[in-house]
Amino acid sequence: MSCLVRVRSSRTASARPVRRIAVAVFTVAMAATLGACGSSGGTGSTTQHGPATATLADTNPVPIGSAPHPVLPVTVHSFDGSSVTVTDASRIVAVDQYGTLAQTVWALGLGANLVGRSTAAAFPAAKDVPSVAGGSGSINVEAVAAQRPTVFLTDTVSATPTIRDQLKALGITVVYFDPDRTLAGVGPQIQAVAAALGVPQAGTALAQRTQHEIDAATAAVPKQNPAPKIAFLYLRSTAITMMAGPKFGSHALITALGGTDAGEAAGITEPFVPITSESMISANPDAFLVMSDGLQSIGGADGLAKVPGVAQTNAGKNKRVIDMADSVLLSFGPNTGRILAALSHALYGTHPA
């Protein structure tokens, strides 16, 4: 008998990494509490039945200390290839499609300086910070300018070439960051943001704390032999159902959870491919990892079972679906260690340290 565990965090806004995934669609298609529901023994087996929602009790990034005093000016290397001199960090706008940059600013202790964010930065502490971009990172240049930022932090996907030209014409100081989200990139990106804001010591401390939490969460993952095969699915109604491969950030999460990326095992080499019966049955995952809004958009676990090939997989037969809020799951920022612990609990039924 299957059961449903659905525990939500307090915020309602969610990140939708649509733009980058849409690129993958066109490229390829033309291509709880932390909760787990299963056997009462809590053996850690992913063959337990039923969906589970992984949540954080508090999604607010924890500041590394009291507010630091930026030492400026600083000249940093921007990801767009330019050198940028930052002279003032008193009014910071931070926008990306995962909310990572705003989370990092907050965790560095500079939350009081944050005057603009994307809706993806949905943690409660930032609820009164004006939104200047949609969940997909789509930037409203007029809204950015209205906040009179002394520095604007974004990435080279959220800011299209046209947006970059508009920001430059307005004379806004912009530092661009790597749009890719990987486990290995969490610490370096924290330090890059801290360097741009003139608080490198806070950045080093935050990166070290975050890495310690990631290491602890990874070490606590139950060892399974064989490793469970986990497929990350991107779902946006029945019209968009895709499975990720090793080039997407979910691969790092799956590996850290002691799993095998089912997409990679099935031979997927692109970030995403449209789901077909053949690809799904070939992947034959033991569990699915999805974003909560995506799962809801197709009718939950019952709706997922109707996607071609799903019912024939081990995960489909056992309804093993692990979902997590869109704005949390792929953020790869200061909360990453806690995110991994929450996912491990939902997947294996373990209790976070």
Short mmCIF file of C-alpha atoms in Angstrom, two decimals:
data_model
loop_
_atom_site.label_atom_id
_atom_site.label_comp_id
_atom_site.label_asym_id
_atom_site.label_seq_id
_atom_site.Cartn_x
_atom_site.Cartn_y
_atom_site.Cartn_z
CA MET A 1 0.00 0.00 0.00
CA SER A 2 1.42 3.35 -0.96
CA CYS A 3 1.02 6.60 0.95
CA LEU A 4 1.72 10.25 0.35
CA VAL A 5 3.83 12.51 2.52
CA ARG A 6 3.54 16.17 1.59
CA VAL A 7 5.15 18.75 3.83
CA ARG A 8 5.68 22.27 2.50
CA SER A 9 7.99 25.00 3.66
CA SER A 10 6.40 28.33 4.52
CA ARG A 11 7.07 30.23 1.30
CA THR A 12 4.99 29.80 -1.81
CA ALA A 13 7.14 31.29 -4.52
CA SER A 14 9.22 28.82 -6.52
CA ALA A 15 12.08 28.97 -8.95
CA ARG A 16 11.51 27.74 -12.40
CA PRO A 17 14.74 27.16 -14.29
CA VAL A 18 12.81 27.33 -17.53
CA ARG A 19 15.18 29.33 -19.71
CA ARG A 20 18.17 26.99 -19.54
CA ILE A 21 15.99 23.90 -19.73
CA ALA A 22 14.09 25.37 -22.66
CA VAL A 23 17.42 25.71 -24.43
CA ALA A 24 17.95 22.01 -23.80
CA VAL A 25 14.52 21.24 -25.24
CA PHE A 26 15.21 23.07 -28.48
CA THR A 27 18.71 21.64 -28.70
CA VAL A 28 17.75 18.05 -28.03
CA ALA A 29 14.19 17.79 -29.20
CA MET A 30 14.81 19.39 -32.69
CA ALA A 31 15.33 16.90 -29.41
CA ALA A 32 9.58 15.45 5.76
CA THR A 33 9.09 17.79 8.73
CA LEU A 34 11.55 15.87 6.45
CA GLY A 35 9.51 12.95 5.29
CA ALA A 36 9.78 9.52 3.78
CA CYS A 37 6.98 7.04 3.50
CA GLY A 38 7.75 3.38 3.43
CA SER A 39 8.19 0.25 5.46
CA SER A 40 8.13 0.93 9.18
CA GLY A 41 11.47 -0.71 9.75
CA GLY A 42 13.40 2.31 8.43
CA THR A 43 15.98 0.06 6.79
CA GLY A 44 17.09 2.74 4.34
CA SER A 45 16.02 0.75 1.30
CA THR A 46 14.77 2.67 -1.70
CA THR A 47 12.40 -0.20 -2.47
CA GLN A 48 10.02 1.22 0.11
CA HIS A 49 6.72 2.34 -1.34
CA GLY A 50 5.24 5.79 -1.78
CA PRO A 51 6.30 9.35 -2.55
CA ALA A 52 8.13 11.59 -0.11
CA THR A 53 8.70 15.32 0.05
CA ALA A 54 12.10 16.54 1.24
CA THR A 55 11.92 19.83 3.12
CA LEU A 56 14.03 22.11 5.25
CA ALA A 57 12.58 23.20 8.57
CA ASP A 58 13.97 26.68 7.84
CA THR A 59 14.96 27.74 4.34
CA ASN A 60 16.66 30.93 5.50
CA PRO A 61 20.42 30.98 4.86
CA VAL A 62 22.24 31.28 8.20
CA PRO A 63 24.60 34.28 8.29
CA ILE A 64 28.21 33.33 8.94
CA GLY A 65 28.47 36.11 11.52
CA SER A 66 27.62 39.72 12.16
CA ALA A 67 27.50 42.07 9.21
CA PRO A 68 31.02 42.44 7.78
CA HIS A 69 32.46 45.75 6.63
CA PRO A 70 33.26 45.62 2.90
CA VAL A 71 36.76 46.72 2.00
CA LEU A 72 36.38 48.53 -1.31
CA PRO A 73 37.14 49.27 -4.09
CA VAL A 74 37.97 45.86 -5.49
CA THR A 75 38.49 44.76 -9.07
CA VAL A 76 37.29 41.26 -9.87
CA HIS A 77 37.11 39.02 -12.91
CA SER A 78 33.53 38.78 -14.15
CA PHE A 79 32.31 35.56 -15.78
CA ASP A 80 31.54 37.46 -19.00
CA GLY A 81 35.29 37.95 -19.42
CA SER A 82 35.52 41.53 -18.24
CA SER A 83 37.20 43.10 -15.23
CA VAL A 84 34.80 44.97 -12.97
CA THR A 85 35.63 47.44 -10.21
CA VAL A 86 33.14 47.54 -7.35
CA THR A 87 33.28 50.70 -5.26
CA ASP A 88 30.14 50.38 -3.12
CA ALA A 89 28.19 47.40 -1.76
CA SER A 90 25.58 49.33 0.19
CA ARG A 91 22.76 48.52 -2.27
CA ILE A 92 23.02 45.04 -3.74
CA VAL A 93 20.70 43.47 -6.29
CA ALA A 94 21.27 39.72 -6.77
CA VAL A 95 19.41 37.81 -9.48
CA ASP A 96 19.68 34.30 -10.88
CA GLN A 97 17.19 31.60 -11.73
CA TYR A 98 17.93 29.53 -8.60
CA GLY A 99 18.08 32.32 -6.01
CA THR A 100 21.63 31.26 -5.14
CA LEU A 101 23.25 34.69 -5.34
CA ALA A 102 20.73 36.33 -3.00
CA GLN A 103 21.06 33.41 -0.58
CA THR A 104 24.82 33.86 -0.62
CA VAL A 105 24.60 37.61 0.02
CA TRP A 106 22.37 36.89 3.00
CA ALA A 107 24.62 34.15 4.38
CA LEU A 108 27.64 36.46 4.10
CA GLY A 109 25.89 38.73 6.60
CA LEU A 110 24.98 41.41 4.05
CA GLY A 111 21.24 40.81 4.02
CA ALA A 112 20.55 44.37 5.12
CA ASN A 113 22.26 45.58 1.93
CA LEU A 114 20.09 43.43 -0.37
CA VAL A 115 17.61 45.69 -2.20
CA GLY A 116 16.56 43.45 -5.10
CA ARG A 117 16.19 39.74 -5.87
CA SER A 118 14.47 37.29 -8.20
CA THR A 119 11.34 35.46 -7.10
CA ALA A 120 13.53 32.34 -6.98
CA ALA A 121 15.11 33.76 -3.81
CA ALA A 122 12.01 32.71 -1.89
CA PHE A 123 13.42 32.31 1.62
CA PRO A 124 11.25 34.01 4.27
CA ALA A 125 13.89 36.48 5.48
CA ALA A 126 13.93 38.11 2.04
CA LYS A 127 10.17 38.39 1.61
CA ASP A 128 10.23 42.18 1.92
CA VAL A 129 13.10 42.60 -0.56
CA PRO A 130 11.63 43.82 -3.88
CA SER A 131 11.54 41.31 -6.71
CA VAL A 132 13.15 42.57 -9.90
CA ALA A 133 13.12 39.30 -11.87
CA GLY A 134 10.92 36.27 -12.40
CA GLY A 135 11.60 32.78 -11.11
CA SER A 136 13.31 31.87 -14.36
CA GLY A 137 15.74 34.74 -13.83
CA SER A 138 14.02 37.00 -16.40
CA ILE A 139 15.23 40.48 -15.47
CA ASN A 140 13.11 43.62 -15.43
CA VAL A 141 15.74 46.27 -16.14
CA GLU A 142 13.47 49.13 -15.11
CA ALA A 143 12.82 47.44 -11.76
CA VAL A 144 16.55 46.94 -11.27
CA ALA A 145 17.28 50.59 -12.01
CA ALA A 146 14.53 51.71 -9.65
CA GLN A 147 16.42 50.15 -6.75
CA ARG A 148 19.47 52.33 -7.52
CA PRO A 149 21.90 49.43 -7.01
CA THR A 150 25.54 50.14 -6.31
CA VAL A 151 26.32 46.64 -7.57
CA PHE A 152 24.25 44.09 -9.48
CA LEU A 153 25.11 40.39 -9.17
CA THR A 154 23.75 38.06 -11.85
CA ASP A 155 24.86 35.40 -14.33
CA THR A 156 25.33 35.09 -18.06
CA VAL A 157 22.11 33.12 -18.56
CA SER A 158 19.74 35.27 -16.51
CA ALA A 159 21.09 38.39 -18.25
CA THR A 160 20.70 37.93 -21.99
CA PRO A 161 22.97 39.93 -24.32
CA THR A 162 20.19 42.50 -24.78
CA ILE A 163 19.75 42.86 -21.02
CA ARG A 164 23.51 43.21 -20.59
CA ASP A 165 23.57 46.06 -23.10
CA GLN A 166 20.71 47.81 -21.30
CA LEU A 167 22.41 47.49 -17.91
CA LYS A 168 25.64 48.83 -19.38
CA ALA A 169 23.83 51.78 -20.95
CA LEU A 170 22.38 52.65 -17.54
CA GLY A 171 25.85 52.67 -16.01
CA ILE A 172 25.03 49.95 -13.48
CA THR A 173 28.03 48.08 -12.05
CA VAL A 174 27.39 44.43 -12.92
CA VAL A 175 29.38 41.37 -11.89
CA TYR A 176 28.50 38.18 -13.76
CA PHE A 177 28.88 34.69 -12.29
CA ASP A 178 28.97 31.17 -13.64
CA PRO A 179 25.36 30.04 -14.31
CA ASP A 180 26.18 26.35 -13.85
CA ARG A 181 25.30 24.79 -10.50
CA THR A 182 27.51 21.93 -9.32
CA LEU A 183 28.43 20.53 -5.94
CA ALA A 184 32.10 21.27 -6.53
CA GLY A 185 31.26 24.84 -7.51
CA VAL A 186 29.42 25.79 -4.30
CA GLY A 187 32.48 26.95 -2.35
CA PRO A 188 34.21 28.75 -5.23
CA GLN A 189 31.04 30.66 -6.08
CA ILE A 190 30.55 31.74 -2.46
CA GLN A 191 34.10 33.04 -2.44
CA ALA A 192 33.63 34.78 -5.80
CA VAL A 193 30.54 36.62 -4.51
CA ALA A 194 32.35 37.57 -1.31
CA ALA A 195 35.33 38.87 -3.27
CA ALA A 196 33.09 41.06 -5.43
CA LEU A 197 31.50 42.55 -2.32
CA GLY A 198 34.78 43.22 -0.55
CA VAL A 199 34.28 40.64 2.22
CA PRO A 200 36.71 37.84 1.31
CA GLN A 201 37.22 36.67 4.90
CA ALA A 202 33.48 36.13 5.36
CA GLY A 203 33.50 34.28 2.05
CA THR A 204 36.25 31.93 3.16
CA ALA A 205 34.48 31.21 6.44
CA LEU A 206 31.12 30.63 4.72
CA ALA A 207 32.65 28.38 2.06
CA GLN A 208 34.38 26.31 4.75
CA ARG A 209 31.21 25.98 6.82
CA THR A 210 29.17 25.01 3.78
CA GLN A 211 31.71 22.42 2.68
CA HIS A 212 31.78 20.96 6.19
CA GLU A 213 27.99 20.60 6.11
CA ILE A 214 28.13 19.01 2.65
CA ASP A 215 30.81 16.56 3.78
CA ALA A 216 28.83 15.64 6.90
CA ALA A 217 25.61 15.10 4.97
CA THR A 218 27.39 13.00 2.34
CA ALA A 219 29.15 10.89 4.96
CA ALA A 220 25.81 10.14 6.64
CA VAL A 221 24.23 8.73 3.46
CA PRO A 222 23.54 4.98 3.91
CA LYS A 223 25.78 2.76 1.81
CA GLN A 224 23.73 0.67 -0.61
CA ASN A 225 24.99 -2.22 -2.72
CA PRO A 226 24.03 -2.00 -5.46
CA ALA A 227 23.64 1.75 -5.46
CA PRO A 228 20.09 2.89 -6.19
CA LYS A 229 19.50 4.23 -9.68
CA ILE A 230 17.94 7.69 -9.46
CA ALA A 231 16.50 9.63 -12.38
CA PHE A 232 16.03 13.39 -12.22
CA LEU A 233 12.94 14.39 -14.19
CA TYR A 234 11.97 17.87 -15.35
CA LEU A 235 8.19 18.11 -15.52
CA ARG A 236 6.02 21.01 -16.63
CA SER A 237 2.61 19.55 -17.38
CA THR A 238 2.29 16.51 -19.62
CA ALA A 239 3.60 18.61 -22.53
CA ILE A 240 7.13 18.81 -21.09
CA THR A 241 8.52 15.65 -19.54
CA MET A 242 12.27 15.21 -19.70
CA MET A 243 14.96 13.12 -18.06
CA ALA A 244 18.33 14.57 -17.09
CA GLY A 245 21.75 13.28 -17.99
CA PRO A 246 25.16 13.77 -16.37
CA LYS A 247 25.60 17.32 -17.72
CA PHE A 248 22.88 18.74 -15.48
CA GLY A 249 23.39 19.76 -11.84
CA SER A 250 21.14 17.00 -10.54
CA HIS A 251 23.92 14.53 -11.37
CA ALA A 252 26.00 15.86 -8.47
CA LEU A 253 23.08 15.51 -6.07
CA ILE A 254 22.42 11.94 -7.14
CA THR A 255 26.08 11.00 -6.72
CA ALA A 256 26.26 12.67 -3.30
CA LEU A 257 23.19 10.66 -2.28
CA GLY A 258 25.06 7.44 -3.02
CA GLY A 259 23.07 6.81 -6.16
CA THR A 260 23.76 6.06 -9.79
CA ASP A 261 22.43 8.56 -12.31
CA ALA A 262 19.85 6.54 -14.21
CA GLY A 263 20.01 8.95 -17.14
CA GLU A 264 23.74 8.46 -17.49
CA ALA A 265 23.37 4.69 -17.10
CA ALA A 266 20.87 4.76 -19.96
CA GLY A 267 23.39 6.51 -22.21
CA ILE A 268 22.01 10.06 -22.06
CA THR A 269 24.77 12.54 -22.84
CA GLU A 270 22.74 15.77 -23.14
CA PRO A 271 21.56 17.80 -20.14
CA PHE A 272 17.99 16.65 -20.89
CA VAL A 273 16.16 14.43 -23.34
CA PRO A 274 12.41 14.05 -23.83
CA ILE A 275 11.08 10.98 -22.06
CA THR A 276 10.13 8.06 -24.26
CA SER A 277 8.98 4.60 -23.22
CA GLU A 278 12.24 3.16 -24.51
CA SER A 279 14.51 5.61 -22.68
CA MET A 280 12.60 5.28 -19.42
CA ILE A 281 12.48 1.49 -19.47
CA SER A 282 16.17 1.39 -20.38
CA ALA A 283 17.02 3.69 -17.48
CA ASN A 284 14.81 1.68 -15.08
CA PRO A 285 15.40 3.92 -12.05
CA ASP A 286 14.72 2.81 -8.49
CA ALA A 287 13.61 6.32 -7.57
CA PHE A 288 12.65 9.59 -9.25
CA LEU A 289 13.90 12.99 -8.10
CA VAL A 290 11.71 15.92 -9.15
CA MET A 291 10.81 19.50 -8.28
CA SER A 292 7.57 19.84 -6.32
CA ASP A 293 5.78 22.22 -8.69
CA GLY A 294 6.67 19.99 -11.62
CA LEU A 295 5.25 16.93 -9.91
CA GLN A 296 2.08 18.82 -9.05
CA SER A 297 1.75 20.02 -12.65
CA ILE A 298 1.22 16.46 -13.90
CA GLY A 299 -1.07 15.34 -11.09
CA GLY A 300 1.38 14.05 -8.50
CA ALA A 301 2.69 10.50 -8.32
CA ASP A 302 -0.46 9.13 -9.97
CA GLY A 303 0.00 11.49 -12.90
CA LEU A 304 3.67 10.57 -13.18
CA ALA A 305 2.70 6.92 -13.49
CA LYS A 306 0.96 7.81 -16.77
CA VAL A 307 4.14 9.18 -18.36
CA PRO A 308 5.39 6.71 -21.02
CA GLY A 309 7.51 3.92 -19.56
CA VAL A 310 7.28 5.03 -15.92
CA ALA A 311 4.90 2.28 -14.81
CA GLN A 312 7.33 -0.36 -16.10
CA THR A 313 10.26 0.85 -13.96
CA ASN A 314 11.15 -0.16 -10.42
CA ALA A 315 10.47 3.43 -9.30
CA GLY A 316 7.12 3.42 -11.05
CA LYS A 317 6.03 0.13 -9.55
CA ASN A 318 6.91 1.31 -6.05
CA LYS A 319 5.87 4.95 -6.60
CA ARG A 320 9.27 6.06 -5.30
CA VAL A 321 9.15 9.77 -6.05
CA ILE A 322 11.25 12.23 -4.05
CA ASP A 323 10.22 15.84 -4.58
CA MET A 324 11.59 19.08 -3.21
CA ALA A 325 10.64 22.73 -3.62
CA ASP A 326 11.82 24.24 -6.89
CA SER A 327 13.57 27.15 -5.16
CA VAL A 328 15.51 24.80 -2.89
CA LEU A 329 16.46 21.65 -4.77
CA LEU A 330 18.94 23.05 -7.31
CA SER A 331 20.13 26.17 -5.50
CA PHE A 332 23.65 24.83 -4.77
CA GLY A 333 24.37 27.58 -2.26
CA PRO A 334 24.85 27.98 1.49
CA ASN A 335 21.99 25.55 2.27
CA THR A 336 23.42 22.69 0.21
CA GLY A 337 24.48 20.51 3.15
CA ARG A 338 21.02 20.72 4.70
CA ILE A 339 19.43 20.03 1.33
CA LEU A 340 21.45 16.84 0.95
CA ALA A 341 20.50 15.74 4.46
CA ALA A 342 16.82 16.34 3.69
CA LEU A 343 17.01 14.41 0.42
CA SER A 344 18.82 11.51 2.11
CA HIS A 345 16.11 11.36 4.75
CA ALA A 346 13.35 11.34 2.17
CA LEU A 347 15.10 8.73 0.02
CA TYR A 348 16.29 6.31 2.69
CA GLY A 349 14.18 7.13 5.72
CA THR A 350 17.25 8.09 7.72
CA HIS A 351 17.31 10.85 10.31
CA PRO A 352 19.56 13.85 9.64
CA ALA A 353 22.45 14.34 12.02
#
